[in-house]
Amino acid sequence: MKVVVIGGTGLIGSKIVSRLGEHGHVAVAAAPNTGVNTITGEGLAEALDGADVVIDVSNSPSWEDAAVLEFFETSTRNLLAAEAAAGVGHHVALSVVGTELLLESGYFRAKLAQEKLIESSSIPYSIVRATQFFEFVPSIADAATHDTTVRLAHVFFQPIAGDDVAQAVGRTAVGTPVNGRIEVAGPERYRMDEFFRRALAARNDPREVVTDPKAVYYGVSPSETALVPGDGASLGETHYGDWEGK
């Protein structure tokens, strides 16, 4: 198959391109730095010529409410139109578990808008919703830091390795479109405050993790189960302790 990966030079995209190539597929890394821009349309038609599948793992450069919404709506509309013209048979997008429960955030409102555009398109699709990546643990802690403390709620948290996300997205892409959502998460479920208390201690990070029921996650006060998948989710194989110890 020829698979075009939008955002194919980023954290997850580069892993997907490598995995697909290892399995004999023609994987094209499409991003502004490879001459493909889904906002302006530059290079899009050429990249999609002969493509069987398009995977969109691109992300907005800004999380400001208006900017992130404009990015995902413009990019997705341009991409779907180009796919229709090229005869692409499967659109795969990476999204976030619990998106509809996190709408206090403009970022998650934009992700939901992206999903709705995909669902209303004529192109067969699969939306892969993932939990937070292991790779984002430091930035999540930093965002929750106030002076020398990290303030987090006692909500469920089930992070996943980027490699496992890439595997799930790649497997979905070469399969039959589900015309719906698939959820993927890590193999272990934690309480968010307890997870970060152990994770920071393992890194010899001196910050104290404080359990705060009013703590926000990127501007959102998540419910107890907003950040974890429902029944039937696909679970990655990589455990955080093993990943961190590499």
Coordinates of C-alpha atoms in Angstrom, one line a residue:
M1 CA 0.0 0.0 0.0
K2 CA 1.0 3.6 -0.4
V3 CA 0.3 5.4 2.9
V4 CA 0.8 9.1 3.3
V5 CA 1.4 10.2 6.9
I6 CA 0.5 13.8 7.5
G7 CA 2.8 14.9 10.3
G8 CA 5.1 12.1 9.3
T9 CA 8.2 13.7 10.7
G10 CA 6.9 14.2 14.2
L11 CA 7.1 12.0 17.3
I12 CA 4.3 9.5 16.3
G13 CA 4.4 10.1 12.6
S14 CA 8.1 9.2 12.2
K15 CA 7.5 6.0 14.1
I16 CA 4.5 5.1 11.9
V17 CA 6.5 5.7 8.7
S18 CA 9.3 3.4 10.0
R19 CA 6.9 0.6 11.0
L20 CA 5.0 0.7 7.7
G21 CA 8.2 0.7 5.7
E22 CA 9.4 -2.4 7.7
H23 CA 6.2 -4.2 6.7
G24 CA 6.7 -3.5 3.0
H25 CA 4.4 -0.5 2.5
V26 CA 5.4 2.7 0.7
A27 CA 5.1 5.2 3.5
V28 CA 5.4 8.9 2.7
A29 CA 6.3 11.4 5.5
A30 CA 4.3 14.5 4.6
A31 CA 4.9 17.7 6.6
P32 CA 5.8 21.3 5.9
N33 CA 9.5 20.4 6.1
T34 CA 9.0 17.9 3.3
G35 CA 7.1 20.3 1.1
V36 CA 3.5 19.3 2.1
N37 CA 1.4 21.9 3.8
T38 CA -2.3 21.0 4.7
I39 CA -3.1 24.7 5.6
T40 CA -2.0 26.2 2.3
G41 CA -2.4 23.1 0.2
E42 CA 1.2 23.2 -1.0
G43 CA 2.3 19.8 -2.3
L44 CA -0.8 18.0 -1.1
A45 CA -2.1 16.8 -4.5
E46 CA 1.3 15.5 -5.5
A47 CA 1.8 13.7 -2.2
L48 CA -1.6 12.0 -2.4
D49 CA -1.2 10.8 -6.0
G50 CA -1.7 7.1 -5.9
A51 CA -2.3 6.9 -2.2
D52 CA -4.4 4.1 -0.7
V53 CA -4.5 5.5 2.8
V54 CA -3.9 8.8 4.5
I55 CA -2.9 9.0 8.2
D56 CA -3.3 12.3 9.9
V57 CA -1.2 12.7 13.1
S58 CA -0.4 16.4 12.6
N59 CA -0.8 18.8 15.4
S60 CA -1.5 22.5 15.8
P61 CA 1.6 24.7 16.4
S62 CA -0.6 26.9 18.7
W63 CA -3.1 25.8 21.5
E64 CA -4.7 29.3 21.6
D65 CA -8.5 28.7 21.2
A66 CA -9.1 30.4 17.8
A67 CA -5.8 29.3 16.3
V68 CA -6.1 25.6 17.2
L69 CA -9.7 25.5 15.9
E70 CA -8.7 27.2 12.6
F71 CA -5.7 24.8 12.2
F72 CA -7.7 21.5 12.6
E73 CA -10.7 22.7 10.6
T74 CA -8.7 24.2 7.7
S75 CA -6.2 21.3 7.6
T76 CA -8.9 18.6 7.8
R77 CA -11.1 20.2 5.1
N78 CA -8.2 20.6 2.7
L79 CA -7.0 17.1 3.4
L80 CA -10.4 15.4 2.9
A81 CA -10.9 17.4 -0.3
A82 CA -7.5 16.3 -1.7
E83 CA -8.2 12.7 -0.7
A84 CA -11.5 12.7 -2.5
A85 CA -9.9 14.1 -5.6
A86 CA -7.1 11.4 -5.4
G87 CA -9.5 8.5 -4.7
V88 CA -8.0 7.7 -1.3
G89 CA -9.9 4.8 0.3
H90 CA -9.2 5.2 4.0
H91 CA -8.6 8.2 6.2
V92 CA -7.1 7.5 9.6
A93 CA -6.8 10.2 12.3
L94 CA -5.2 10.2 15.7
S95 CA -7.3 11.9 18.4
V96 CA -7.5 11.8 22.2
V97 CA -9.4 9.5 24.6
G98 CA -12.2 11.5 26.4
T99 CA -12.2 14.4 23.9
E100 CA -15.9 15.1 24.4
L101 CA -15.4 15.2 28.2
L102 CA -12.7 17.8 28.1
L103 CA -14.5 20.6 26.2
E104 CA -13.5 23.3 28.7
S105 CA -10.3 23.3 26.6
G106 CA -10.2 25.0 23.2
Y107 CA -7.8 22.3 22.1
F108 CA -10.2 19.5 22.7
R109 CA -13.1 21.5 21.2
A110 CA -10.9 21.7 18.1
K111 CA -10.1 17.9 18.1
L112 CA -13.9 17.2 18.3
A113 CA -14.5 19.5 15.4
Q114 CA -11.9 17.6 13.4
E115 CA -13.5 14.3 14.2
K116 CA -16.9 15.6 13.1
L117 CA -15.5 16.8 9.8
I118 CA -14.1 13.3 9.2
E119 CA -17.3 11.6 10.2
S120 CA -19.3 13.8 7.8
S121 CA -17.0 13.1 4.9
S122 CA -17.7 10.5 2.2
I123 CA -14.3 8.9 2.7
P124 CA -14.2 5.7 4.8
Y125 CA -12.4 6.4 8.0
S126 CA -11.0 5.2 11.3
I127 CA -10.4 7.5 14.3
V128 CA -7.8 6.2 16.8
R129 CA -8.2 7.8 20.2
A130 CA -5.1 7.5 22.4
T131 CA -4.5 8.3 26.1
Q132 CA -1.5 10.5 27.1
F133 CA 1.9 9.4 25.8
F134 CA 4.7 8.4 28.2
E135 CA 6.8 11.0 26.3
F136 CA 4.6 13.8 27.6
V137 CA 5.0 13.0 31.3
P138 CA 7.6 15.8 31.8
S139 CA 5.5 18.4 30.1
I140 CA 2.3 17.4 31.9
A141 CA 4.2 17.8 35.2
D142 CA 5.6 21.1 34.2
A143 CA 2.1 22.4 33.2
A144 CA 0.8 21.4 36.7
T145 CA 3.7 23.0 38.6
H146 CA 3.2 25.9 40.9
D147 CA 6.4 27.1 42.6
T148 CA 7.9 23.9 43.8
T149 CA 4.8 21.7 43.9
V150 CA 3.0 19.7 41.2
R151 CA -0.8 19.9 41.8
L152 CA -2.8 17.0 40.3
A153 CA -6.2 15.5 40.9
H154 CA -6.8 12.0 42.1
V155 CA -8.3 10.9 38.8
F156 CA -7.6 7.8 36.7
F157 CA -4.7 8.0 34.3
Q158 CA -3.6 5.3 31.8
P159 CA -0.7 6.6 29.7
I160 CA 0.7 4.7 26.7
A161 CA 4.1 4.5 24.9
G162 CA 4.5 6.4 21.7
D163 CA 5.7 3.2 20.0
D164 CA 2.5 1.4 21.0
V165 CA 0.4 4.3 19.6
A166 CA 2.3 4.1 16.3
Q167 CA 1.7 0.4 16.2
A168 CA -2.0 0.8 16.8
V169 CA -2.4 3.5 14.2
G170 CA -0.3 1.6 11.6
R171 CA -2.3 -1.6 12.1
T172 CA -5.6 0.3 11.8
A173 CA -4.4 2.0 8.6
V174 CA -3.7 -1.2 6.7
G175 CA -6.9 -2.8 7.9
T176 CA -10.5 -2.2 6.9
P177 CA -12.0 1.2 7.8
V178 CA -14.1 1.0 11.0
N179 CA -16.1 4.1 10.2
G180 CA -15.9 4.9 13.9
R181 CA -13.5 5.2 16.8
I182 CA -10.9 2.9 18.3
E183 CA -9.5 3.5 21.8
V184 CA -5.9 2.7 22.7
A185 CA -4.2 3.0 26.1
G186 CA -1.4 1.7 28.2
P187 CA -1.5 -1.6 30.0
E188 CA -1.7 -0.1 33.5
R189 CA -4.3 2.2 35.1
Y190 CA -3.1 4.6 37.8
R191 CA -4.4 7.5 39.8
M192 CA -2.8 10.6 38.2
D193 CA -1.4 12.1 41.4
E194 CA 0.1 8.8 42.5
F195 CA 1.6 8.1 39.1
F196 CA 3.4 11.4 39.0
R197 CA 4.6 11.1 42.6
R198 CA 6.3 7.9 41.7
A199 CA 7.5 9.0 38.2
L200 CA 9.1 12.2 39.6
A201 CA 10.7 10.4 42.4
A202 CA 12.2 7.9 40.0
R203 CA 13.8 10.8 38.1
N204 CA 15.1 12.3 41.3
D205 CA 12.9 15.3 40.7
P206 CA 12.6 17.4 43.9
R207 CA 9.2 18.7 43.2
E208 CA 6.4 17.6 45.6
V209 CA 3.2 16.2 44.1
V210 CA 0.2 17.5 45.9
T211 CA -3.2 15.9 45.5
D212 CA -5.6 18.7 44.7
P213 CA -9.2 18.0 43.7
K214 CA -9.4 21.4 42.0
A215 CA -6.3 20.9 39.9
V216 CA -6.6 21.4 36.2
Y217 CA -5.2 19.4 33.3
Y218 CA -4.3 21.9 30.5
G219 CA -7.1 24.1 31.7
V220 CA -9.7 21.4 32.2
S221 CA -11.0 19.9 35.5
P222 CA -11.3 16.3 34.4
S223 CA -13.8 13.9 35.8
E224 CA -12.6 10.7 37.5
T225 CA -12.7 8.7 34.3
A226 CA -12.3 11.4 31.6
L227 CA -8.7 10.5 30.8
V228 CA -9.1 6.7 30.5
P229 CA -10.8 4.5 27.9
G230 CA -14.0 2.6 28.1
D231 CA -14.4 -1.1 27.9
G232 CA -13.0 -2.8 24.8
A233 CA -9.9 -0.6 24.4
S234 CA -6.8 -2.0 22.8
L235 CA -4.0 -2.0 25.4
G236 CA -0.3 -1.4 24.6
E237 CA 2.3 -3.9 25.7
T238 CA 4.9 -1.4 27.1
H239 CA 4.9 -0.7 30.8
Y240 CA 5.9 2.7 32.0
G241 CA 8.6 1.4 34.3
D242 CA 10.2 -0.6 31.6
W243 CA 10.0 2.3 29.1
E244 CA 11.5 4.8 31.6
G245 CA 14.4 2.3 32.4
K246 CA 15.5 2.1 28.8

